[in-house]
Short mmCIF file of C-alpha atoms and ligand atoms in Angstrom, two decimals:
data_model
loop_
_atom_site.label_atom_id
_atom_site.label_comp_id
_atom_site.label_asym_id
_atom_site.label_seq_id
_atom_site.Cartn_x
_atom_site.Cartn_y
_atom_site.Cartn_z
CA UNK A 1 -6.38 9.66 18.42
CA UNK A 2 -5.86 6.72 16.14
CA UNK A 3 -7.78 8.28 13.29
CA UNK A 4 -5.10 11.12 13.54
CA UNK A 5 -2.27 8.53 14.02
CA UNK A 6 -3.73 6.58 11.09
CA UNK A 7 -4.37 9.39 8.80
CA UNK A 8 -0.77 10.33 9.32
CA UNK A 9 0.90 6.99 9.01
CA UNK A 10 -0.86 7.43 5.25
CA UNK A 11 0.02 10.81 4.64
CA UNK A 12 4.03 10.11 5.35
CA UNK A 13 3.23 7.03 3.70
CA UNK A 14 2.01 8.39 0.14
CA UNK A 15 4.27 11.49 1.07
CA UNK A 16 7.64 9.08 1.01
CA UNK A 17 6.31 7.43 -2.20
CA UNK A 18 5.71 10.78 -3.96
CA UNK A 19 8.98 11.92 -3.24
CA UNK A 20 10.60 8.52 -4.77
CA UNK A 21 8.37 8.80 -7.59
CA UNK A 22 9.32 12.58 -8.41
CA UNK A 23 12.98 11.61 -8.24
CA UNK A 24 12.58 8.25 -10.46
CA UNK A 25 10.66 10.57 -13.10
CA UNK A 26 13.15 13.78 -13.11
CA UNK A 27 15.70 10.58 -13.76
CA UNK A 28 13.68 9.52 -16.37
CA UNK A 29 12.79 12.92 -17.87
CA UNK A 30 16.59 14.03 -17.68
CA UNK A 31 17.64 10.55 -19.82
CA UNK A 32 15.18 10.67 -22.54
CA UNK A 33 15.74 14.26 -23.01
CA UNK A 34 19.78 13.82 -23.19
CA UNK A 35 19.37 10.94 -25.47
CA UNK A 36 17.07 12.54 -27.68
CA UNK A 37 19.57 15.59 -28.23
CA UNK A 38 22.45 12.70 -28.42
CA UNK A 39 19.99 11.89 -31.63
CA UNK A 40 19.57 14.98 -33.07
CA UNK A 41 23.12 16.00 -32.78
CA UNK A 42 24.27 12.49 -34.36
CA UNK A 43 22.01 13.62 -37.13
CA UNK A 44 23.43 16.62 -37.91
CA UNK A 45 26.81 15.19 -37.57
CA UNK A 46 25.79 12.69 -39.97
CA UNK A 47 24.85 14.98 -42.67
CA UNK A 48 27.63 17.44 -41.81
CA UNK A 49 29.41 13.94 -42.81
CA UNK A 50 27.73 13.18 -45.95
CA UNK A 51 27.69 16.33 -47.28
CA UNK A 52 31.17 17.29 -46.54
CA UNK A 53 31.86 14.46 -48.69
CA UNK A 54 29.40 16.04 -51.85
CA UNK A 55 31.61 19.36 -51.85
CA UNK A 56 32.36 20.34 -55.27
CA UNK A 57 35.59 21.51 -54.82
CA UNK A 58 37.45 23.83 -57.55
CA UNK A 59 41.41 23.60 -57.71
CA UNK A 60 41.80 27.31 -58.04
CA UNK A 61 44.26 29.36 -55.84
CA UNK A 62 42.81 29.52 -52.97
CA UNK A 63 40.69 26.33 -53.97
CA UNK A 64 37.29 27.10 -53.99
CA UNK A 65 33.80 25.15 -53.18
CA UNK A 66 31.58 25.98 -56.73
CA UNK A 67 28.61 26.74 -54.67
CA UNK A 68 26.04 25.74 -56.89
CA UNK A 69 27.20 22.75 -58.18
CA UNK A 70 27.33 21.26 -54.76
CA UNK A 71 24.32 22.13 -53.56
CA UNK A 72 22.26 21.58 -56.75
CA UNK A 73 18.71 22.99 -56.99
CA UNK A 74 19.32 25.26 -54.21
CA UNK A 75 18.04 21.74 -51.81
CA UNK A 76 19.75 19.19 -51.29
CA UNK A 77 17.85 15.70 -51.38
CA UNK A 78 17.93 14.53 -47.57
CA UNK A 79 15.81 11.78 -45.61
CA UNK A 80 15.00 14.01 -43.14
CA UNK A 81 13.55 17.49 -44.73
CA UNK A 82 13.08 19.05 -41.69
CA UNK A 83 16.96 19.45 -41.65
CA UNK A 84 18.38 22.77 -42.87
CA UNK A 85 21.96 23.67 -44.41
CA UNK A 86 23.97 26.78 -44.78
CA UNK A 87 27.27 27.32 -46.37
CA UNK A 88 29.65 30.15 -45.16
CA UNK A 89 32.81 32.08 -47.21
CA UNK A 90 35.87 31.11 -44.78
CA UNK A 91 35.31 35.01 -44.41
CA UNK A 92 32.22 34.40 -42.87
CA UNK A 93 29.97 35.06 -45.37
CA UNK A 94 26.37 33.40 -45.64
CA UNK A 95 26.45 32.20 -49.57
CA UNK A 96 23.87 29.62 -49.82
CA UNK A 97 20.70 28.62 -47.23
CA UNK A 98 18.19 26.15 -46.90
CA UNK A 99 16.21 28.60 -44.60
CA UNK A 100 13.82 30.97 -45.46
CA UNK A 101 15.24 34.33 -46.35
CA UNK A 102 13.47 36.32 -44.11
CA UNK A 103 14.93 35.03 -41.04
CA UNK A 104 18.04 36.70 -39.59
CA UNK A 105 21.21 34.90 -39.91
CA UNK A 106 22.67 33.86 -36.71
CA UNK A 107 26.07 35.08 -36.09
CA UNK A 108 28.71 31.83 -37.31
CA UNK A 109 30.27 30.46 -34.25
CA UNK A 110 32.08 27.01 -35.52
CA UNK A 111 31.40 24.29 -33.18
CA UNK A 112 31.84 20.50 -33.33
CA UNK A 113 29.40 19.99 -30.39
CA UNK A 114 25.63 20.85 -30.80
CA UNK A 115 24.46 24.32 -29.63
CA UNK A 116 21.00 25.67 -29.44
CA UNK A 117 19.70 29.15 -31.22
CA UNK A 118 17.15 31.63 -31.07
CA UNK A 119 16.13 32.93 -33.97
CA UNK A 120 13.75 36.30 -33.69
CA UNK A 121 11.08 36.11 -36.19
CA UNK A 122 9.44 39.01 -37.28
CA UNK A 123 5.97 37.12 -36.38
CA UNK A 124 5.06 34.62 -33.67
CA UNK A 125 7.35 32.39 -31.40
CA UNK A 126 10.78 33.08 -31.96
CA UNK A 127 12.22 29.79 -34.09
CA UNK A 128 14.73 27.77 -31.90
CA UNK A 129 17.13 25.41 -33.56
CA UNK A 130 19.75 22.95 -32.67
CA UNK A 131 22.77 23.69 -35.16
CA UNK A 132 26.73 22.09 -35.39
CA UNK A 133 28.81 24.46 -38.05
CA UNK A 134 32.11 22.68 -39.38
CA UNK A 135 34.97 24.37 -40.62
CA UNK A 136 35.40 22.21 -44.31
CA UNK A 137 38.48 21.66 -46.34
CA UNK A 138 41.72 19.23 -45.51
CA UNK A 139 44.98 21.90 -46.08
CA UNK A 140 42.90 25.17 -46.64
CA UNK A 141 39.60 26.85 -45.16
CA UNK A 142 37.11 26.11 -47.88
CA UNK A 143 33.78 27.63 -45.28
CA UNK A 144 31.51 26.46 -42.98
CA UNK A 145 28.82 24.12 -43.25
CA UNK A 146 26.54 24.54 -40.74
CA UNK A 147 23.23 22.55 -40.32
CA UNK A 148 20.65 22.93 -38.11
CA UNK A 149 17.27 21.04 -37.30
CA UNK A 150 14.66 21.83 -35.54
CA UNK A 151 14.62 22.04 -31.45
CA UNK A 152 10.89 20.56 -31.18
CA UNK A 153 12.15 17.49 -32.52
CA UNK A 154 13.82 17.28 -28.81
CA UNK A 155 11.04 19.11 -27.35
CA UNK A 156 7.84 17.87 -28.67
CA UNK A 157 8.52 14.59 -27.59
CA UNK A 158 10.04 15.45 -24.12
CA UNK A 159 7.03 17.53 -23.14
CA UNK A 160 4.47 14.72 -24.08
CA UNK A 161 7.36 12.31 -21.83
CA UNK A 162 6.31 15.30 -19.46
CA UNK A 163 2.89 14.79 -19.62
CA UNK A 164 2.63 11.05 -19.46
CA UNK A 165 4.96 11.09 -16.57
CA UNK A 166 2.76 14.00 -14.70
CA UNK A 167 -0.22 11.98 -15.13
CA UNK A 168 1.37 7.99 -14.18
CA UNK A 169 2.72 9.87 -10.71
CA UNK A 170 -0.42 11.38 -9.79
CA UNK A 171 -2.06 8.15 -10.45
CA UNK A 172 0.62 6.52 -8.72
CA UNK A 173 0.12 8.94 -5.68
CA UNK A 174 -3.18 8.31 -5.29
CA UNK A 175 -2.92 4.68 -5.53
CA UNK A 176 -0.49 4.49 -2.85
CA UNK A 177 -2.61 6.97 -0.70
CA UNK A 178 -5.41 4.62 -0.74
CA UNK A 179 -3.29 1.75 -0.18
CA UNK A 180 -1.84 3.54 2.32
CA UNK A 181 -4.75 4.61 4.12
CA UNK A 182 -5.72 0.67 4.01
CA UNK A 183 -2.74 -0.75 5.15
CA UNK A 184 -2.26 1.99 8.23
CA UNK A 185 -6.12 0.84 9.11
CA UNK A 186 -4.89 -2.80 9.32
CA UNK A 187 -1.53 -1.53 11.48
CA UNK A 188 -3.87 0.51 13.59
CA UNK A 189 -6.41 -2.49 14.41
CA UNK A 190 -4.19 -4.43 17.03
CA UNK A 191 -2.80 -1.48 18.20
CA UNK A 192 -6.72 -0.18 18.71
CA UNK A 193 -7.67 -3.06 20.31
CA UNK A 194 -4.76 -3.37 23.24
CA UNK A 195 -5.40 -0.44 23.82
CA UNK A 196 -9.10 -0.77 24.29
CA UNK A 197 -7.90 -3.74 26.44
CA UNK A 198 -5.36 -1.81 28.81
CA UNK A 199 -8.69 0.84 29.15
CA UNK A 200 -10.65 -1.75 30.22
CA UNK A 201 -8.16 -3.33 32.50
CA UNK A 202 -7.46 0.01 34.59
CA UNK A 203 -10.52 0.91 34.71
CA UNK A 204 -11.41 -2.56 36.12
CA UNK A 205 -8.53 -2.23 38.35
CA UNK A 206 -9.29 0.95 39.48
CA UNK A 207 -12.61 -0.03 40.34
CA UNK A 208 -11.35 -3.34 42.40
CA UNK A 209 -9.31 -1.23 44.51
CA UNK A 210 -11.45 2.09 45.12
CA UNK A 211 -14.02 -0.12 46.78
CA UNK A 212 -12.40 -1.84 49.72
CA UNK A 213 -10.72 1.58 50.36
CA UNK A 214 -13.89 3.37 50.63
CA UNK A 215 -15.44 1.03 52.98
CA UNK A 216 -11.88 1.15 54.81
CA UNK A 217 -12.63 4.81 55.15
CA UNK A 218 -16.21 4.58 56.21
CA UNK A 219 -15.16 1.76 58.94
CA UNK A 220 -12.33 4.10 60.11
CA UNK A 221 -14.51 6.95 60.90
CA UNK A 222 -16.91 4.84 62.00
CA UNK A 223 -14.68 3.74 64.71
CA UNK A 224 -13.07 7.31 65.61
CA UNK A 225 -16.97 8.80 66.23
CA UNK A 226 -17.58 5.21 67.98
CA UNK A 227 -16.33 4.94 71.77
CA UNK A 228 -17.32 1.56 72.24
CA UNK A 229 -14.86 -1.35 71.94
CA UNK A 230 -17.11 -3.56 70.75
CA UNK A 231 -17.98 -1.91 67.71
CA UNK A 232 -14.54 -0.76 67.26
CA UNK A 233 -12.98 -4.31 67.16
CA UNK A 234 -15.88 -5.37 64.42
CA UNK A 235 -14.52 -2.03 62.60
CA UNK A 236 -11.27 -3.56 62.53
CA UNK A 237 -12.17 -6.93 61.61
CA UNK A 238 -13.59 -5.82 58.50
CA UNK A 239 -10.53 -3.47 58.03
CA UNK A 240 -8.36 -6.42 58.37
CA UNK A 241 -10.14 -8.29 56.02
CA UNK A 242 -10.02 -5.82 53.44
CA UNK A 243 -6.88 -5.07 53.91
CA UNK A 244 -5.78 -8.46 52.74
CA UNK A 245 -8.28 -8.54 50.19
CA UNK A 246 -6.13 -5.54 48.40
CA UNK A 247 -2.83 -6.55 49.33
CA UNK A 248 -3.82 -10.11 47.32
CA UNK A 249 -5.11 -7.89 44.63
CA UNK A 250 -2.24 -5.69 44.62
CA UNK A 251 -0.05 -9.07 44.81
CA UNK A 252 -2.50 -10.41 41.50
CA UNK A 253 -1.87 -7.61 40.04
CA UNK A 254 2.13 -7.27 40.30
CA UNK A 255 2.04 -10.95 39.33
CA UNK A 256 0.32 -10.37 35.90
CA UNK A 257 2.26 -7.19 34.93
CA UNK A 258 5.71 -9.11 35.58
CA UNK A 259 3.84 -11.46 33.72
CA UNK A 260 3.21 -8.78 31.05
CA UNK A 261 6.55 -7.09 30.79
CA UNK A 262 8.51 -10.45 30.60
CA UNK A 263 11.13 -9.27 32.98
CA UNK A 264 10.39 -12.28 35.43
CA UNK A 265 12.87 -14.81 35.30
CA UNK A 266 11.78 -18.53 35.72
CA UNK A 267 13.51 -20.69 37.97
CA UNK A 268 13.05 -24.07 36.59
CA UNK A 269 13.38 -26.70 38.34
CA UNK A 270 11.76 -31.04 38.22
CA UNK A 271 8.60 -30.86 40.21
CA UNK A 272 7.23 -33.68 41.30
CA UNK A 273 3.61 -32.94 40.42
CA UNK A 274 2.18 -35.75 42.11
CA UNK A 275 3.60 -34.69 45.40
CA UNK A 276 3.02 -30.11 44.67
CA UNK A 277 -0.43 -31.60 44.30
CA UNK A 278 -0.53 -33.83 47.19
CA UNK A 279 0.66 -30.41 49.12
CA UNK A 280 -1.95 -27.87 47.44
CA UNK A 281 -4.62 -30.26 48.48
CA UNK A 282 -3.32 -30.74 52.02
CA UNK A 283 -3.93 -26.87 52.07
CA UNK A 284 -7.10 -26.54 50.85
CA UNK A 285 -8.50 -29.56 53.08
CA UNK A 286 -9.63 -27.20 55.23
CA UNK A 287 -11.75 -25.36 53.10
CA UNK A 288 -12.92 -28.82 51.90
CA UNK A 289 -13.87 -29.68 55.02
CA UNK A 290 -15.43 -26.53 56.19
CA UNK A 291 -17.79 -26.36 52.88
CA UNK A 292 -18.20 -30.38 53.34
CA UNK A 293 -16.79 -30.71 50.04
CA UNK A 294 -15.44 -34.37 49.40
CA UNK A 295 -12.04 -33.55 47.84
CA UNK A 296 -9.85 -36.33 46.48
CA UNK A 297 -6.68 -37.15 44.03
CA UNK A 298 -6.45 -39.92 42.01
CA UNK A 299 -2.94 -40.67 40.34
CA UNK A 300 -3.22 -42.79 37.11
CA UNK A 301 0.64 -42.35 36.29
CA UNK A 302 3.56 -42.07 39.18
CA UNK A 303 6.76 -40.38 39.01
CA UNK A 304 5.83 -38.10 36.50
CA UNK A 305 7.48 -34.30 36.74
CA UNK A 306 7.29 -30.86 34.58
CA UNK A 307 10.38 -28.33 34.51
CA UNK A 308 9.17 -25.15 35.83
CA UNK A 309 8.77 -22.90 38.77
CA UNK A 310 7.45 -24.55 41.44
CA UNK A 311 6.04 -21.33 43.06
CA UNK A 312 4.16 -20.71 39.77
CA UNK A 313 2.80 -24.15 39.24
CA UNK A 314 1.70 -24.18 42.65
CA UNK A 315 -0.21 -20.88 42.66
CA UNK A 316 -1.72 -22.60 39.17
CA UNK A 317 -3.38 -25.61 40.91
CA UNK A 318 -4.21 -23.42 44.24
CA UNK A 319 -6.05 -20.72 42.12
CA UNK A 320 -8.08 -23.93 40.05
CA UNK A 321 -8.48 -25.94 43.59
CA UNK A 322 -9.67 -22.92 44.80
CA UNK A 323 -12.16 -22.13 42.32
CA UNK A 324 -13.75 -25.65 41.97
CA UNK A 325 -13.85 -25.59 46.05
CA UNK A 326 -15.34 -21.78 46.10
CA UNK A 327 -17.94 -22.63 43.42
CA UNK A 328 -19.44 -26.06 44.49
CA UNK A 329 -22.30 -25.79 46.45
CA UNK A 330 -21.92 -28.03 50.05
CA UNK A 331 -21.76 -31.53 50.02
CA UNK A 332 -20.64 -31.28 46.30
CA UNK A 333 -17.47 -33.63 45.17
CA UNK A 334 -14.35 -32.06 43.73
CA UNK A 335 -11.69 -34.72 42.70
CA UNK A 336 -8.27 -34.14 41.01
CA UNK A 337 -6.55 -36.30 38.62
CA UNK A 338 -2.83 -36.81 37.36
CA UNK A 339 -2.51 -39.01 34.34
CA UNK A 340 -0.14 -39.08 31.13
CA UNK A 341 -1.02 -38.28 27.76
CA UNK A 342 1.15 -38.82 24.75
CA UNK A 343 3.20 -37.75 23.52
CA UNK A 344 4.69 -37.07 26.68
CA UNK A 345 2.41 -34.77 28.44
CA UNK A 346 0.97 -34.62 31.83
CA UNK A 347 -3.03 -34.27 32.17
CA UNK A 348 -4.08 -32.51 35.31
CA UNK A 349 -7.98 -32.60 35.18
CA UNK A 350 -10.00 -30.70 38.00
CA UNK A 351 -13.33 -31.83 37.99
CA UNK A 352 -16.20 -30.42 40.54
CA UNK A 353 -19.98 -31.15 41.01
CA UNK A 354 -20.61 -27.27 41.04
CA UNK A 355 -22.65 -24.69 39.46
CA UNK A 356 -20.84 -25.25 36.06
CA UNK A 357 -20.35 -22.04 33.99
CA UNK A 358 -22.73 -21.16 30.99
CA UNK A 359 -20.97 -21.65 27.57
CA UNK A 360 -21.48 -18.01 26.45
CA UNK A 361 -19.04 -17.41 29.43
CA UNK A 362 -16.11 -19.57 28.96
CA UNK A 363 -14.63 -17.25 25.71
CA UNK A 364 -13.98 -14.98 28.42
CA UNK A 365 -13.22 -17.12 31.28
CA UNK A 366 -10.04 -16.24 31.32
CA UNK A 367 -9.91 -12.62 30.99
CA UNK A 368 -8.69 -10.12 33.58
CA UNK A 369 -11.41 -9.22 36.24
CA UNK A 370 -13.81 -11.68 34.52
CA UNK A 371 -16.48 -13.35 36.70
CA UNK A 372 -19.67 -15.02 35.39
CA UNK A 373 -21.84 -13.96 38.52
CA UNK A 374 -20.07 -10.82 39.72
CA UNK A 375 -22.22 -11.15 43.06
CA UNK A 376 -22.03 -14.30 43.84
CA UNK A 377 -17.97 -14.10 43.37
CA UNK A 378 -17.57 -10.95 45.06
CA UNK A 379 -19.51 -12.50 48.21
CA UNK A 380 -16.58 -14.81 48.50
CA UNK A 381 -13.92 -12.31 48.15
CA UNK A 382 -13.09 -13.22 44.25
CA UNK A 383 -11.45 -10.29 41.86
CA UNK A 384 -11.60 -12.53 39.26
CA UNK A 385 -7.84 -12.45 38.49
CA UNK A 386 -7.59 -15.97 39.19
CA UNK A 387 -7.72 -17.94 36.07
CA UNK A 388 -5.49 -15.10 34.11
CA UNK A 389 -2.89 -15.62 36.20
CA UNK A 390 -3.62 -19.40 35.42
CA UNK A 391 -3.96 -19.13 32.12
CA UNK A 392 -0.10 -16.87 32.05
CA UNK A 393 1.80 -19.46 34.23
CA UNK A 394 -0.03 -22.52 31.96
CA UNK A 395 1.39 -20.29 28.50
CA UNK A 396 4.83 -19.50 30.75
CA UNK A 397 5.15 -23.15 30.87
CA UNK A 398 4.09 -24.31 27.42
CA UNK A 399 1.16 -26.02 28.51
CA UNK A 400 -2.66 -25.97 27.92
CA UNK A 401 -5.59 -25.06 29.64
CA UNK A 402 -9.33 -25.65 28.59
CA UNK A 403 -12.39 -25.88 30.69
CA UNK A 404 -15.40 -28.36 29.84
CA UNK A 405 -18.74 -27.22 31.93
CA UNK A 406 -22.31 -28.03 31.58
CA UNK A 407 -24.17 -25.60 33.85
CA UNK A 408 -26.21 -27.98 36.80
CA UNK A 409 -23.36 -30.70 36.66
CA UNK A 410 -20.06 -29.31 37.26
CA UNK A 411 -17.37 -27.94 35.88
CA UNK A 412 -13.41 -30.05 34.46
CA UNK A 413 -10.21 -28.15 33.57
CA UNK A 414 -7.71 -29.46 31.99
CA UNK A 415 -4.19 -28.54 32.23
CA UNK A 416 -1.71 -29.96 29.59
CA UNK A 417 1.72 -29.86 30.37
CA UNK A 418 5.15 -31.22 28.57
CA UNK A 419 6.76 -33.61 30.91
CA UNK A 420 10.64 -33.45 31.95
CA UNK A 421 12.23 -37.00 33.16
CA UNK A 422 13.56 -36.52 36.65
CA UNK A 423 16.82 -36.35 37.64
P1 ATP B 1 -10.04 -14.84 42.31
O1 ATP B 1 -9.72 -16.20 41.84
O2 ATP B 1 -9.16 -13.79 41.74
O3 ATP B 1 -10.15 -14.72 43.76
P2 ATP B 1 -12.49 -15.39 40.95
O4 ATP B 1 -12.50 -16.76 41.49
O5 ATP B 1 -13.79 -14.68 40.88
O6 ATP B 1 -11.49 -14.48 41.75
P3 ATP B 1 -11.34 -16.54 38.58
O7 ATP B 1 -10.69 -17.59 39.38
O8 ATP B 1 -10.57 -15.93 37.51
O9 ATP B 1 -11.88 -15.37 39.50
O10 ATP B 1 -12.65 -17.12 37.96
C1 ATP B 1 -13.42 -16.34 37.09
C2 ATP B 1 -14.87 -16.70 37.16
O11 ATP B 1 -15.07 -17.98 36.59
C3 ATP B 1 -15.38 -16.82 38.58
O12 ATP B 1 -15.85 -15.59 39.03
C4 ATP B 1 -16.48 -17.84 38.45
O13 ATP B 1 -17.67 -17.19 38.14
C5 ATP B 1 -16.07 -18.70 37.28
N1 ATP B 1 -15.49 -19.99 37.69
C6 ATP B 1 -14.19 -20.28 37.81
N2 ATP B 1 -14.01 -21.56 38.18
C7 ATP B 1 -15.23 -22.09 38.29
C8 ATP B 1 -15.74 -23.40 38.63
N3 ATP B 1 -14.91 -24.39 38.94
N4 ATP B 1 -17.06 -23.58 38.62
C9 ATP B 1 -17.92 -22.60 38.30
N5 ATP B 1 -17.52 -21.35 37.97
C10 ATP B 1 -16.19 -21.08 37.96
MG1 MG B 2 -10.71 -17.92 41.55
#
């Protein structure tokens, strides 16, 4: 799929280039090939000019050009000897000619502007020539000069221009498709990997959910083959337990993709954090006491408040209490503190005697579904979601997290967050 998607992103990509390089070169062609006929034609117009001027002219009635003394030696001495001339009779008549006699003489047609001939030859290519004729004399028709040059001089050049210009957009093409090609790989990477990333994630989710509803499923039939009370009230003990195990899931996971889409609006208000953490550890006491965990707080600063949402930044330091209670062995020590860091930041730390989490782990800590012993996690009803939701209400807030853990001693995480002054 994304080689397709990247293989066409280069094609339009080199195709959209080609099509501005064909245009820019037609441009191109189309000028150097009008200017170059602009040339000849100011040529010829030149040496219309000059030789106008040479006429001989004979004050006879009619006056007449003497033919031969103008054009002396049947040539006249020009720079540019690829340049022919022909003089006409005002009848019409061809009287004198640069060009070889063998070549038919193209009908006169007296033009000021530049025209371009054909002249059959009786061997090879026919002979194609640019010519201007000019009616001469001020009062009285004295003939037509007409004087022609050469069409290759417009066409020799213009078809190398051709060349050249064939050969620097085909290079040009293929340049760009390469570049192209790179630059849609580079586009594609991020792309590649969310996408890898929303595969995991519903495949983990999937996964999280199909299980407690297949044991739902086997406890349900369980109880509908099983008359006996007893057994049908453990049935729906563990039925009940699952049950709220998926509708927390389910509650995770509507959290994070609110989270995702950015359509949840934050209602900040000053917390107090010293009290919102005086509450979450009221709640978790129990838990404390029921693992015979010794769970303290120790305030280094008073008074001191964040702007946020309070249901947020209480879920944050439930989820973290949570997690340093779940994975502290008995008779372990978890202890929260509250001081202030400069420049004006609030340090939560959350430090436990627990299991601590191997280094290689803590890249990923905070990934969806991540747990570092999937067992030992699952045993206590963990999905893993915990710390990503964490982590999203810590970056909702623009705040910090980190975690510091040696594995045997325990585990600290730190929450950074900007403080607000109360009102
Ligand atoms: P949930 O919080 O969604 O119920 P969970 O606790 O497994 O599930 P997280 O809170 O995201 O998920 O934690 C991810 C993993 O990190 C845990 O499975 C656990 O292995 C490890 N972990 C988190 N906190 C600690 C801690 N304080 N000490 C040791 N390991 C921890
Ligand atoms: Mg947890």
């Amino acid at each position: 799929m994304f080689q397709t998607t990247r293989r066409r992103l280069a094609l339009w990509y080199t195709a959209v280039t080609a099509l501005l390089l064909l245009i820019i070169a037609t441009g191109v062609y189309f000028y150097v090939r009008n200017t170059l006929v602009e040339r000849v034609d100011d040529t010829l117009n030149h040496v219309v000019e000059v030789v106008g001027r040479s006429l001989i002219i004979e004050n006879t009635t009619p006056p007449h050009v003497n033919v031969e003394a103008s054009f002396p030696n049947n040539a006249v001495a020009l720079e540019d000897d690829h340049i022919d001339l022909e003089w006409f009779s005002p009848a019409g008549d061809r009287l004198w000619s640069t060009l070889s006699d063998n070549l038919a003489i193209v009908p006169l047609h007296p033009s000021m502007f530049g025209e371009t001939v054909q002249i059959q030859r009786s061997s090879g290519a026919p002979l194609i020539l640019r010519q201007i004729t000019q009616a001469m004399g001020d009062r009285q028709l004295l003939g037509y000069l007409r004087v022609s040059e050469p069409w290759f001089e417009v066409t020799k050049p213009t078809r190398e221009l051709v060349v050249d210009l064939g050969i620097g957009t085909v290079g040009m093409v293929a340049i760009v498709g390469a570049i192209g090609w790179l630059l849609s790989g580079l586009a594609m990477t991020p792309i590649r990997d969310s996408y890898q990333r929303l595969k995991q994630f519903t495949a983990d989710a999937s996964h999280e959910l199909r299980n407690p509803v297949a044991v739902i499923q086997t406890n349900v039939q369980v109880a509908i083959a099983d008359p006996d009370p007893q057994q049908q009230q453990q049935n729906l003990q563990v039925i009940e337990r699952l049950t709220r195990r998926l509708g927390r899931l389910v509650d995770d996971l509507l959290f994070l993709a609110r989270q995702d889409s950015g359509i949840v609006q934050v209602r900040t208000e000053w917390i107090a954090i010293e009290d919102l953490l005086e509450e979450v550890l009221e709640e978790q006491g129990m838990t404390a006491v029921d693992r015979e965990i010794d769970l303290t707080m120790a305030i280094e600063t008073k008074g001191v408040g964040i702007l946020g949402d309070r249901d947020q930044i209480s879920r944050l330091f439930t989820n973290l209490v949570d997690n340093a209670l779940q994975y502290t062995p008995e008779k372990g020590k978890v202890h929260v503190e509250l001081s202030k860091r400069n420049p004006a930041q609030i340090l939560i730390k959350i430090i436990d005697t627990g299991a601590g989490i191997p280094e290689e782990s803590i890249p990923q800590l905070f990934e969806r579904f991540y747990r570092v012993d999937p067992a030992r996690s699952k045993s206590s009803g963990g999905t893993g979601l915990g710390l990503a939701i964490a982590r999203s209400i810590v970056e909702n807030h623009q705040g910090q997290i980190q975690v510091e853990s040696k594995v045997g001693t325990g585990t600290t995480i730190l929450v950074m967050l900007p403080e607000a002054i109360g009102v």
